[in-house]
PDB file of C-alpha atoms in Angstrom:
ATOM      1  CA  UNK B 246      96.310 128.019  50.067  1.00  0.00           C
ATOM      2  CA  UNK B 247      99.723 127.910  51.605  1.00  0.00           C
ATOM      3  CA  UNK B 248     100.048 128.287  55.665  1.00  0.00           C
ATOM      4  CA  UNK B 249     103.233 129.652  57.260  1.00  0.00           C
ATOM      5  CA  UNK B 250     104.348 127.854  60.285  1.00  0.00           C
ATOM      6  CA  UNK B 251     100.779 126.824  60.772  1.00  0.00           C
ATOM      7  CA  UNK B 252     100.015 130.151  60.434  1.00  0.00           C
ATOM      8  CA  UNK B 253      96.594 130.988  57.619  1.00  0.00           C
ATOM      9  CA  UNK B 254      97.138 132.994  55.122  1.00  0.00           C
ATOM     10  CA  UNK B 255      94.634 135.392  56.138  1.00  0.00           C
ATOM     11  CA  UNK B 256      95.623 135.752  59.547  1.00  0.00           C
ATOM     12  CA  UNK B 257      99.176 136.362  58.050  1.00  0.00           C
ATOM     13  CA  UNK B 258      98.054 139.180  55.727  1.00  0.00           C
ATOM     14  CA  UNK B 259      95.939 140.486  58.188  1.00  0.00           C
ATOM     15  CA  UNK B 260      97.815 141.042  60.813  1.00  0.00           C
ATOM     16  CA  UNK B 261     100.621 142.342  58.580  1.00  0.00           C
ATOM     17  CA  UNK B 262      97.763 144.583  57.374  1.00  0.00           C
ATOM     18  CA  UNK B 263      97.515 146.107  60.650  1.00  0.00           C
ATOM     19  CA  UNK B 264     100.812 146.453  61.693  1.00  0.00           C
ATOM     20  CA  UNK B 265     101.572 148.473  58.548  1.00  0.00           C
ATOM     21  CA  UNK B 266      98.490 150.546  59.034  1.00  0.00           C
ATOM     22  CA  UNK B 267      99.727 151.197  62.794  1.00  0.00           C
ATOM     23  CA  UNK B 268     103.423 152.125  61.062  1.00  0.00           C
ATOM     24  CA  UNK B 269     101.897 154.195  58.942  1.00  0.00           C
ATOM     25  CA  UNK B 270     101.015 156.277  62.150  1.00  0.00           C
ATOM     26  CA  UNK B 271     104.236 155.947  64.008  1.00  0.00           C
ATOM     27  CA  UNK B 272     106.098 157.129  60.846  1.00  0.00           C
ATOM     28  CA  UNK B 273     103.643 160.096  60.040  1.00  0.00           C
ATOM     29  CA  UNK B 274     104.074 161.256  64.060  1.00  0.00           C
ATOM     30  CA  UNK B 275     107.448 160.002  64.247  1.00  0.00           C
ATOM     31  CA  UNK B 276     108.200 162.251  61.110  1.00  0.00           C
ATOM     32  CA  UNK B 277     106.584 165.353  63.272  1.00  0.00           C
ATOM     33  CA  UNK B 278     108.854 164.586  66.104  1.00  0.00           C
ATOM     34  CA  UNK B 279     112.347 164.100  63.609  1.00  0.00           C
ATOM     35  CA  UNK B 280     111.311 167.729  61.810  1.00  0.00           C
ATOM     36  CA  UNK B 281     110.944 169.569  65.185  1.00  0.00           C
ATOM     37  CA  UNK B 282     113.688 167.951  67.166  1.00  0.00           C
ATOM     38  CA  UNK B 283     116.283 167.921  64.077  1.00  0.00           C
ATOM     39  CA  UNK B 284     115.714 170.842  63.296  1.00  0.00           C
ATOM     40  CA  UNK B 285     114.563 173.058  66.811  1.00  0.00           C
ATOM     41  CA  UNK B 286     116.639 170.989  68.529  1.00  0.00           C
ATOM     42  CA  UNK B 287     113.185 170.632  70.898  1.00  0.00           C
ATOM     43  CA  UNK B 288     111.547 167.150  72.489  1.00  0.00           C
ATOM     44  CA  UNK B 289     107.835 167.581  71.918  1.00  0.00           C
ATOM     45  CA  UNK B 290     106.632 165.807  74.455  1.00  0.00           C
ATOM     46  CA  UNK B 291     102.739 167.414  73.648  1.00  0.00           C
ATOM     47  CA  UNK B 292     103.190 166.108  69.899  1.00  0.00           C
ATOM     48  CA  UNK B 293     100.591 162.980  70.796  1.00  0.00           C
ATOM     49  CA  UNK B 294      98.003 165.456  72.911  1.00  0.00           C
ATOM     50  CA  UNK B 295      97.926 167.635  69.362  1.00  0.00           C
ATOM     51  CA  UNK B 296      97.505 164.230  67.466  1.00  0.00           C
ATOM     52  CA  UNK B 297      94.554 163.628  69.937  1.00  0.00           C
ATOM     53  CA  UNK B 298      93.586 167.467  69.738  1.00  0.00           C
ATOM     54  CA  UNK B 299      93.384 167.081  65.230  1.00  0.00           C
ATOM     55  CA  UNK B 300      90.903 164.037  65.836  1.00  0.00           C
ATOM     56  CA  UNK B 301      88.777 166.274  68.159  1.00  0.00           C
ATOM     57  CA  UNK B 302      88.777 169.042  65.546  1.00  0.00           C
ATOM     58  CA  UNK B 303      87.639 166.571  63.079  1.00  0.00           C
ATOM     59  CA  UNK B 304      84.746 165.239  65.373  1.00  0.00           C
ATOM     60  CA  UNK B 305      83.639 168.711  66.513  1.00  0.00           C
ATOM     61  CA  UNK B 306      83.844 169.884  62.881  1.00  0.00           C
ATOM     62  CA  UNK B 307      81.596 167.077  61.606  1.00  0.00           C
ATOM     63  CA  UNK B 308      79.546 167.162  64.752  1.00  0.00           C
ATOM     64  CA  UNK B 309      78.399 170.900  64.917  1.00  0.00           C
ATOM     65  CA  UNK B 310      79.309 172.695  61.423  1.00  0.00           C
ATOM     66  CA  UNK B 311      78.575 169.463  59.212  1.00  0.00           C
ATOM     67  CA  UNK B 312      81.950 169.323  57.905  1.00  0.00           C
ATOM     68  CA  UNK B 313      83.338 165.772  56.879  1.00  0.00           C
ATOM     69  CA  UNK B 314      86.523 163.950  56.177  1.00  0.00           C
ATOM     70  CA  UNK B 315      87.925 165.887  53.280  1.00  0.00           C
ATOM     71  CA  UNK B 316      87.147 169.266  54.782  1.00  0.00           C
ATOM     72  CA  UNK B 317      88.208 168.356  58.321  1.00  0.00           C
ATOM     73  CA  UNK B 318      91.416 166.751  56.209  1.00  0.00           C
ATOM     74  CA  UNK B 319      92.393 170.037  55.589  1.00  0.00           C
ATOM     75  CA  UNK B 320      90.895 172.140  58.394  1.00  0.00           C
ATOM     76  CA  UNK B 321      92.466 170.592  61.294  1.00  0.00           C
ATOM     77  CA  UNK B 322      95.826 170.481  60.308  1.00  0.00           C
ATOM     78  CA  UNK B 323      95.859 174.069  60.204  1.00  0.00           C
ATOM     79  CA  UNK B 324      93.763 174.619  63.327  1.00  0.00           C
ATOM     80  CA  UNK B 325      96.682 172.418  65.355  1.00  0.00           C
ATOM     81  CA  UNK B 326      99.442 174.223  63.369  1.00  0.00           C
ATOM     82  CA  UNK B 327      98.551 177.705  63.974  1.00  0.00           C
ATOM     83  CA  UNK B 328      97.791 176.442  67.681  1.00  0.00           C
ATOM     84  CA  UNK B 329     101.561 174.832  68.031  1.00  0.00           C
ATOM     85  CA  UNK B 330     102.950 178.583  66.647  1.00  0.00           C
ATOM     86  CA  UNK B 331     100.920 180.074  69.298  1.00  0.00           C
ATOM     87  CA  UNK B 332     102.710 177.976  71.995  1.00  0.00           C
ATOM     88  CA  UNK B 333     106.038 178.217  70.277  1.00  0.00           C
ATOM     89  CA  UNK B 334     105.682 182.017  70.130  1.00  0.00           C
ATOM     90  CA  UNK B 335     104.738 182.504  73.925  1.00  0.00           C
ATOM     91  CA  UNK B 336     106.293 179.424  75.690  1.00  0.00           C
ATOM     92  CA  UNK B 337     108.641 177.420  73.579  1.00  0.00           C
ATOM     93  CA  UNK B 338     111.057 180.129  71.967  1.00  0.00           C
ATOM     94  CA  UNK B 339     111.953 181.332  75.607  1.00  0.00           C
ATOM     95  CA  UNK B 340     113.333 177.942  75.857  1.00  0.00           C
ATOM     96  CA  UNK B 341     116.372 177.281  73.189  1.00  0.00           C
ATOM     97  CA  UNK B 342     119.125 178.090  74.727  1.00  0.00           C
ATOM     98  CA  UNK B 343     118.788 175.807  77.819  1.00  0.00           C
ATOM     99  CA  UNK B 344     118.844 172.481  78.031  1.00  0.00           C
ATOM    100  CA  UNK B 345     116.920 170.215  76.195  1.00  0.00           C
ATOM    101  CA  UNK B 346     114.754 168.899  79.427  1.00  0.00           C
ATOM    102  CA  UNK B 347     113.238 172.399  79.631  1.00  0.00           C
ATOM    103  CA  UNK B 348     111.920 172.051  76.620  1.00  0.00           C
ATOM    104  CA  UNK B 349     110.876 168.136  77.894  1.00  0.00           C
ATOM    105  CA  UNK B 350     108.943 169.229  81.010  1.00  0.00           C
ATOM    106  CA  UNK B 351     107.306 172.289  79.457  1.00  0.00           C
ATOM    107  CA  UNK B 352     105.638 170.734  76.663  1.00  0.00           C
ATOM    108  CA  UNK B 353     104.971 167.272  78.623  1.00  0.00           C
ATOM    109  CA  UNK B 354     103.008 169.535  81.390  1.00  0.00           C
ATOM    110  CA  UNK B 355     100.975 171.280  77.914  1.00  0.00           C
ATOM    111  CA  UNK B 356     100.152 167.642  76.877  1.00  0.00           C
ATOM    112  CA  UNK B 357      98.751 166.951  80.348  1.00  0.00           C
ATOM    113  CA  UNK B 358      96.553 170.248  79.985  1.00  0.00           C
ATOM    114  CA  UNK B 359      95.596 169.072  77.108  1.00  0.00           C
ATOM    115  CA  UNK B 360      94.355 166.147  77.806  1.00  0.00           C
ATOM    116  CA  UNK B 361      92.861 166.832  81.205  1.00  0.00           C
ATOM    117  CA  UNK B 362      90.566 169.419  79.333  1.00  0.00           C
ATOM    118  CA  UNK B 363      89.415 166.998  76.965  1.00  0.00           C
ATOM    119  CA  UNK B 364      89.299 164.758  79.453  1.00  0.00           C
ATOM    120  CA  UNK B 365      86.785 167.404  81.791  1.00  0.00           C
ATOM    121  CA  UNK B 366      84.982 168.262  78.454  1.00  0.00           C
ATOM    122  CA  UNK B 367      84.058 164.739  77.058  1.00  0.00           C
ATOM    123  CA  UNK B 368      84.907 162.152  79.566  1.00  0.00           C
ATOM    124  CA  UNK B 369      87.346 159.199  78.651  1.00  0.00           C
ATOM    125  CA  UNK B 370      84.912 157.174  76.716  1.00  0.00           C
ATOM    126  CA  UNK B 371      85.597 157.432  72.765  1.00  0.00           C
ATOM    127  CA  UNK B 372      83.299 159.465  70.631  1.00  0.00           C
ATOM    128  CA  UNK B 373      82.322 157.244  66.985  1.00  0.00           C
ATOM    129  CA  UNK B 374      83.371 158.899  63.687  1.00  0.00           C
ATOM    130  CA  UNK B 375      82.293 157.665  60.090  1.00  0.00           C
ATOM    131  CA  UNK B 376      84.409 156.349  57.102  1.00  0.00           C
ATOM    132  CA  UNK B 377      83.679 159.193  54.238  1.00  0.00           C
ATOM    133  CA  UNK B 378      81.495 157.072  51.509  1.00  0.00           C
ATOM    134  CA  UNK B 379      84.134 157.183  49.032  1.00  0.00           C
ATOM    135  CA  UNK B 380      86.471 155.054  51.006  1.00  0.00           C
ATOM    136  CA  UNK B 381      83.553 152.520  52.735  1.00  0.00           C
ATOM    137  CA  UNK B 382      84.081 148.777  51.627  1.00  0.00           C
ATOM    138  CA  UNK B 383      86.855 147.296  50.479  1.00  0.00           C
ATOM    139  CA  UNK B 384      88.335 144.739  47.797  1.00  0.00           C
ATOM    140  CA  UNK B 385      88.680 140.805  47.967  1.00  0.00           C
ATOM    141  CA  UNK B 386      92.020 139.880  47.007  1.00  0.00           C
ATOM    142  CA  UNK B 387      91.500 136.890  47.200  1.00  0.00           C
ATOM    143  CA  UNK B 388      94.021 135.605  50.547  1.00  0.00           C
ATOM    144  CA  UNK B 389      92.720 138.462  52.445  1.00  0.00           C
ATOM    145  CA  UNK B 390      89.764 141.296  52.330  1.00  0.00           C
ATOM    146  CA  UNK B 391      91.410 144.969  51.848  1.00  0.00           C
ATOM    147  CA  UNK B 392      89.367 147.731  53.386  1.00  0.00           C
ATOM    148  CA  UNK B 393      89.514 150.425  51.225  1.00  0.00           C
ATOM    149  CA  UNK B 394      89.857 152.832  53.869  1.00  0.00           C
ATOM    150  CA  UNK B 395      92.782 151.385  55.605  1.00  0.00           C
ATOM    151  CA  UNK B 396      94.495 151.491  51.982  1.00  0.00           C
ATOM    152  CA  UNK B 397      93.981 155.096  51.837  1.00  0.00           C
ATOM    153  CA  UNK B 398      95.789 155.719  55.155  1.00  0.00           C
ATOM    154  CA  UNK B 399      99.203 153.865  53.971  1.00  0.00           C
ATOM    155  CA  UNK B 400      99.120 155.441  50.622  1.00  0.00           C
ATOM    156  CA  UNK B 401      98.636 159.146  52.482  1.00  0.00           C
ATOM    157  CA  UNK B 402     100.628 159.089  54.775  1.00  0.00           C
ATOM    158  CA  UNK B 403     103.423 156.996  52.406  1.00  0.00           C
ATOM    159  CA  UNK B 404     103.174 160.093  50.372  1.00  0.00           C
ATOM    160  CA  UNK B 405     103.212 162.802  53.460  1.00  0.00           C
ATOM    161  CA  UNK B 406     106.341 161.422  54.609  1.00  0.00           C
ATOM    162  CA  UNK B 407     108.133 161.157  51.365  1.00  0.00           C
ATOM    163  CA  UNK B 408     107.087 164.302  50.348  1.00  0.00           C
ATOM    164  CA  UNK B 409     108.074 166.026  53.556  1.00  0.00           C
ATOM    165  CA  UNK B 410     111.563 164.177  53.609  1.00  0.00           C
ATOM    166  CA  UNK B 411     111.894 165.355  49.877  1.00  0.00           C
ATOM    167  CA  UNK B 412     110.985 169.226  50.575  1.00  0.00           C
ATOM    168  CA  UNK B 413     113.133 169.123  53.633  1.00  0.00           C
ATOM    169  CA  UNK B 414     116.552 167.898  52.167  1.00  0.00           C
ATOM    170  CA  UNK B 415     115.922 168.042  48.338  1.00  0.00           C
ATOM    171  CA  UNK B 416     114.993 171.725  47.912  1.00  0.00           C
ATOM    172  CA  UNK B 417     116.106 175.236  48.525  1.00  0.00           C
ATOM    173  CA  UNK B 418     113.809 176.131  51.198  1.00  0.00           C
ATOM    174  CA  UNK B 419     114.901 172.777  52.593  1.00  0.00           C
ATOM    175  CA  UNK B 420     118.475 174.100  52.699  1.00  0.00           C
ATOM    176  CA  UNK B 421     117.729 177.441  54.025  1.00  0.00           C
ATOM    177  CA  UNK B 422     115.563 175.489  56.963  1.00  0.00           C
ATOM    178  CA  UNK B 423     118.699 173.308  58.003  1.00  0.00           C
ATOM    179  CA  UNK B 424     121.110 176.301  57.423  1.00  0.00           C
ATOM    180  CA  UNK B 425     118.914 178.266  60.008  1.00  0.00           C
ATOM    181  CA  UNK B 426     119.039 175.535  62.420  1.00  0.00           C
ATOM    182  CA  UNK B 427     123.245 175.426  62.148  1.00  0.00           C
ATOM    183  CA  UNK B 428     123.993 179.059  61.735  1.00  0.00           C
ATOM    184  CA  UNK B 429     120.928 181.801  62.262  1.00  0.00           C
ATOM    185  CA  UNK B 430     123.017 184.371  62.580  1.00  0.00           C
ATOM    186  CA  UNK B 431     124.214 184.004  59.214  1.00  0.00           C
ATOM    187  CA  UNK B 432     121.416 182.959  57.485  1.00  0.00           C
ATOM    188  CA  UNK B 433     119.480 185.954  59.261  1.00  0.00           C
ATOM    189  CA  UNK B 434     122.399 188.298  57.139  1.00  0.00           C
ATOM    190  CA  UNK B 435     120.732 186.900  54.031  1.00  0.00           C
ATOM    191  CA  UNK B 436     117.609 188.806  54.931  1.00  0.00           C
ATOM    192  CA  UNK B 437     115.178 185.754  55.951  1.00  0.00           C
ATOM    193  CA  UNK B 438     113.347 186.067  58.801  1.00  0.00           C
ATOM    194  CA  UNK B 439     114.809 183.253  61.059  1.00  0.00           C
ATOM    195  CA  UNK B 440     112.391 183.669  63.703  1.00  0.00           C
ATOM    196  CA  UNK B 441     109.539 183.038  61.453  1.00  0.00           C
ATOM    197  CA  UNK B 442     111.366 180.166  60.054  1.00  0.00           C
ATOM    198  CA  UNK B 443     111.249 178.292  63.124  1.00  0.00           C
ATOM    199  CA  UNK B 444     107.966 179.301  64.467  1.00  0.00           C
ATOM    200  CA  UNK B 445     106.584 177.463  60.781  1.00  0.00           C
ATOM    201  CA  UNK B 446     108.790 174.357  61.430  1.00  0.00           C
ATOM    202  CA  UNK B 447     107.260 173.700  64.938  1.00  0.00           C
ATOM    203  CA  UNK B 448     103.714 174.611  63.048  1.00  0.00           C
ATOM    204  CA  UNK B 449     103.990 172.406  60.689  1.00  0.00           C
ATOM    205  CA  UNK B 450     105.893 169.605  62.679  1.00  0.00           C
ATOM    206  CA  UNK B 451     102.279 169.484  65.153  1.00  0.00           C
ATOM    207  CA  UNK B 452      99.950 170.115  61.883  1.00  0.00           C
ATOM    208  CA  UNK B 453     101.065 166.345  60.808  1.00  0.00           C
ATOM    209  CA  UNK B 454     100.067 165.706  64.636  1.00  0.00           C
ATOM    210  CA  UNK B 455      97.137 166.457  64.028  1.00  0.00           C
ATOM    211  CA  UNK B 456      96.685 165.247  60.133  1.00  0.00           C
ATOM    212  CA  UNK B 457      97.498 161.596  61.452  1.00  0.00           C
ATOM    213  CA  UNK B 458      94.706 162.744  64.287  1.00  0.00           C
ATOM    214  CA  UNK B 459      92.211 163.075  61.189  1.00  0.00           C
ATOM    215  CA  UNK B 460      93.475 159.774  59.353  1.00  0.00           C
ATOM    216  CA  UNK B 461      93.657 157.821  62.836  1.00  0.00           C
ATOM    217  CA  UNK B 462      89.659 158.862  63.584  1.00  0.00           C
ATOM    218  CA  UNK B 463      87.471 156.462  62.020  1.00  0.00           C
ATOM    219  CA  UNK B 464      89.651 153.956  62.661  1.00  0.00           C
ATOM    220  CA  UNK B 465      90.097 154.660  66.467  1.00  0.00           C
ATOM    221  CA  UNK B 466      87.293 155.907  68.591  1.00  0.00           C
ATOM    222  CA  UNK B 467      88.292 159.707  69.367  1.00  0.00           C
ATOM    223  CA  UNK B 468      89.064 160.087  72.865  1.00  0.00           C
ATOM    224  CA  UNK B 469      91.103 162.159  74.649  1.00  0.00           C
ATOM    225  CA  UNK B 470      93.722 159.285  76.143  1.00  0.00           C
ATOM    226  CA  UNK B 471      94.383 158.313  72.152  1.00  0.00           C
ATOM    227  CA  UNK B 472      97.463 160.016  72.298  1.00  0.00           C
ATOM    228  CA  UNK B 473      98.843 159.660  75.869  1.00  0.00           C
ATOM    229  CA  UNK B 474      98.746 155.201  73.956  1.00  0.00           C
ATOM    230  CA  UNK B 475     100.644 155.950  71.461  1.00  0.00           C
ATOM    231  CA  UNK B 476     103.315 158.795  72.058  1.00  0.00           C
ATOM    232  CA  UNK B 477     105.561 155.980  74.181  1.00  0.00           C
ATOM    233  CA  UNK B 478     106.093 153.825  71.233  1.00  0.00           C
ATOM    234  CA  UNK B 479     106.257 156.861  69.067  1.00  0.00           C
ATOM    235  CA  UNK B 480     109.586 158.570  70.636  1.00  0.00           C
ATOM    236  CA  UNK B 481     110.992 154.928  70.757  1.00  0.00           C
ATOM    237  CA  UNK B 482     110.562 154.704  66.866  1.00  0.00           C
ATOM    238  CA  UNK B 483     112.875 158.344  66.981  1.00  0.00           C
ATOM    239  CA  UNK B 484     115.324 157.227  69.214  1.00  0.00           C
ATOM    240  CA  UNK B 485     115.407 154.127  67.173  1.00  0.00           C
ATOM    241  CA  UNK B 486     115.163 155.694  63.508  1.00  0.00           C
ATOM    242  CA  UNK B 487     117.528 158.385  65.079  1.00  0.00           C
ATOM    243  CA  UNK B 488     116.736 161.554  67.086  1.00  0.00           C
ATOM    244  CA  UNK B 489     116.449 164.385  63.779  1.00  0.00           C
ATOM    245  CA  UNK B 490     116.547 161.641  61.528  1.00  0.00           C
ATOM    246  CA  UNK B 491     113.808 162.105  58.710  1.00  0.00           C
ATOM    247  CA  UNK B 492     114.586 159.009  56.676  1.00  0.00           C
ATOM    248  CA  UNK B 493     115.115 157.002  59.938  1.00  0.00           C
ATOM    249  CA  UNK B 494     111.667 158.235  61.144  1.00  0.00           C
ATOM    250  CA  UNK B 495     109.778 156.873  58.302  1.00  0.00           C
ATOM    251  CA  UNK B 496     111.568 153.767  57.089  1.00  0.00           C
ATOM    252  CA  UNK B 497     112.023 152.750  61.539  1.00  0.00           C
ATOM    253  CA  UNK B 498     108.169 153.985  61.632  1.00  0.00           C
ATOM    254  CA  UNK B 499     106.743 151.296  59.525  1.00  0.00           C
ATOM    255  CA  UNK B 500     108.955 148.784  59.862  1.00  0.00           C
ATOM    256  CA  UNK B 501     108.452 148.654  63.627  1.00  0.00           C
ATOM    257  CA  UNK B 502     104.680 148.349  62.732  1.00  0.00           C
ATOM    258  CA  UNK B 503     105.461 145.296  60.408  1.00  0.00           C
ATOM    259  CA  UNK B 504     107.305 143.597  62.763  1.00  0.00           C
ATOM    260  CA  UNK B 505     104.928 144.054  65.479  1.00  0.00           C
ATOM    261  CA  UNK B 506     102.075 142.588  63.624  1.00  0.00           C
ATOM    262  CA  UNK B 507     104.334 139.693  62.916  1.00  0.00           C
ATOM    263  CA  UNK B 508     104.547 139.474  66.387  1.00  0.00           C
ATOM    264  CA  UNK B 509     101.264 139.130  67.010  1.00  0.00           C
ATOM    265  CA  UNK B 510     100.808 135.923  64.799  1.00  0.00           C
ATOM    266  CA  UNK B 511     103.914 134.479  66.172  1.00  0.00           C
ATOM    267  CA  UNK B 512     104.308 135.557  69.690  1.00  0.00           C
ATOM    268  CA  UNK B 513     101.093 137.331  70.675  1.00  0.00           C
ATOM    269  CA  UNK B 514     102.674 138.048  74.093  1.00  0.00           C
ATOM    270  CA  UNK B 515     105.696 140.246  73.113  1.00  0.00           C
ATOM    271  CA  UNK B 516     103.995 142.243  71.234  1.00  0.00           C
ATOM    272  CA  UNK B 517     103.842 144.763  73.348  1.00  0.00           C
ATOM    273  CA  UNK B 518     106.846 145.277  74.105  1.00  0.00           C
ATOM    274  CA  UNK B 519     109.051 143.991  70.610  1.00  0.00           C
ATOM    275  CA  UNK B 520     109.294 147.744  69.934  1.00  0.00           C
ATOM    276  CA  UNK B 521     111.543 148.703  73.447  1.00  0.00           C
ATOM    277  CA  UNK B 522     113.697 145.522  72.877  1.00  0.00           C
ATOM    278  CA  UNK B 523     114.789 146.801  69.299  1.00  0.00           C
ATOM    279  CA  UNK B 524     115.513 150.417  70.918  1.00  0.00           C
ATOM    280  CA  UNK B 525     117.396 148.386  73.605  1.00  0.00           C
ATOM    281  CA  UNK B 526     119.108 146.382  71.522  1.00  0.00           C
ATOM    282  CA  UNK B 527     120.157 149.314  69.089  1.00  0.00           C
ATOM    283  CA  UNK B 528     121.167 152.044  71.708  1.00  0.00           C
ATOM    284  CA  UNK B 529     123.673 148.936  72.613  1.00  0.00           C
ATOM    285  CA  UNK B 530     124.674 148.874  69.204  1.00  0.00           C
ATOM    286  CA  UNK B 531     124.867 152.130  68.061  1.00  0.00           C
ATOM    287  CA  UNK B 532     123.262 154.817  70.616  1.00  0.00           C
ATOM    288  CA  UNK B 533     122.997 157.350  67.850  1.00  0.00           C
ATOM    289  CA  UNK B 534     120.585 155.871  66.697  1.00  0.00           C
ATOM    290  CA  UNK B 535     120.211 153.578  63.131  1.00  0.00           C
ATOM    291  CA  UNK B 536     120.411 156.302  60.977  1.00  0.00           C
ATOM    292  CA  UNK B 537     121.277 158.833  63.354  1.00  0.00           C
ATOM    293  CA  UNK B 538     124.534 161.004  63.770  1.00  0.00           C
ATOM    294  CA  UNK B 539     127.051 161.251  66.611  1.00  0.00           C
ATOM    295  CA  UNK B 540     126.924 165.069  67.657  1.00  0.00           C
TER     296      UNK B 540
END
């Protein structure tokens, strides 16, 4: 079997494994973050406190009602949708026509709430949550062992994004979502109900929040600082990909991942931080953004 720079093969795979499992994540929240900002023109700072807040659902669905992975699947996405309406309704629509670092402050002090009542409720230590059955094991492919669990995750959240990105700029309700965001007045003329509109974008921006919350739990311990370690890198793969940017969300999303698990084989100690250079080095470049716009 071939080696790479004196490299294995199965390290190799593996850790390329695992950095496209971890871009699967930053594109799925990254993707949350492009559909509210490009489109409410809001930085959701509480987006990884409502990832963190779907994994609890999950948990506390499995833990006291007995319902498991494909229920909780569905189930929490709506529970942190309808619960990022609420706080669009009350807090976050009072908010659009100042500047953006209103928006910033308000719902960074709603992920610290958040998390400090998680935090209050079940300590910082991470709570264990199953694989379902049908996705335990894996196959042997014969340079490197696939779990068949961490397959699942790319291939769901390949097809969230996509299919998002496709509803959002391929179809009519698409067009009448970005026509709201340009022109409400107008669009309000046409007799839709703009306010609604919005209220279901932010919903359903946080609801994949919290559907990558599900996905992320049985490979992550849920614990309430889960999304306080990821949301850093996350808003650097949007400010990277492009702030609005669907496309750039997903394609920046798990390419970042890639290239941070090569990292890891190559130059274990930058991989922390291989993510901020790129941002660095693009906002030099072009501060828009890769495949952002100049406003």
């Amino acid at each position: 079997m071939f080696s790479l720079l004196g490299v294995p093969p199965q390290v190799l795979f593996g850790q390329l494994l695992l950095g496209l499992i971890n871009g699967s994540f930053y594109a799925l929240l990254s993707l949350g973050l492009a559909v509210i900002f490009g489109m409410l023109n809001v930085i959701n700072f509480a987006h990884g406190a409502l990832y963190m807040v779907g994994a609890f659902v999950a948990w506390l669905l499995l833990t006291y009602a007995g319902v498991g992975y494909w229920g909780a699947l569905v189930v929490a996405p709506v529970v942190v949708g309808l619960l990022g309406i609420v706080l669009e309704k009350t807090m976050l629509s009072r908010l659009y026509k100042l500047d953006h670092l209103y928006g910033l402050l308000l719902t960074f002090g709603l992920a610290l709430i958040l998390e400090g009542a998680f935090r209050h409720q079940y300590g910082v230590s991470g709570q264990p949550y199953p694989i379902p059955a049908a996705l335990q094991g894996g196959q042997n492919l014969g340079f490197m062992f696939l779990p068949n669990y961490r397959a699942w995750v790319v291939v769901a959240s390949l097809t969230i994004c996509f299919g998002t990105w496709f509803a959002i700029e391929r179809t009519k309700l698409g067009a009448y979502l970005r026509a709201a965001t340009e022109n409400p007045t107008l669009v309000q003329a046409f007799g839709i109900n703009v306010p609604v509109m919005v209220s279901l974008t932010y919903g359903f921006g946080v609801a994949l929040a919290g559907l990558a919350g599900v996905l992320a739990a049985p490979i992550y311990q849920v614990s309430p600082l889960m999304g306080t370690n990821l949301i850093i890198i996350v808003f650097a793969v949007v400010v990277i990909g492009g702030m609005g940017s669907i496309l750039g969300a997903i394609i920046t999303g798990l390419g970042l991942g890639l290239l941070e698990g090569l990292t890891k084989v190559f130059y274990p100690e930058a991989s922390n931080i291989v993510v901020f250079v790129v941002m660095a080095i693009v906002l030099l470049i072009k501060p828009a953004g890769l495949f952002g716009r100049e406003r």
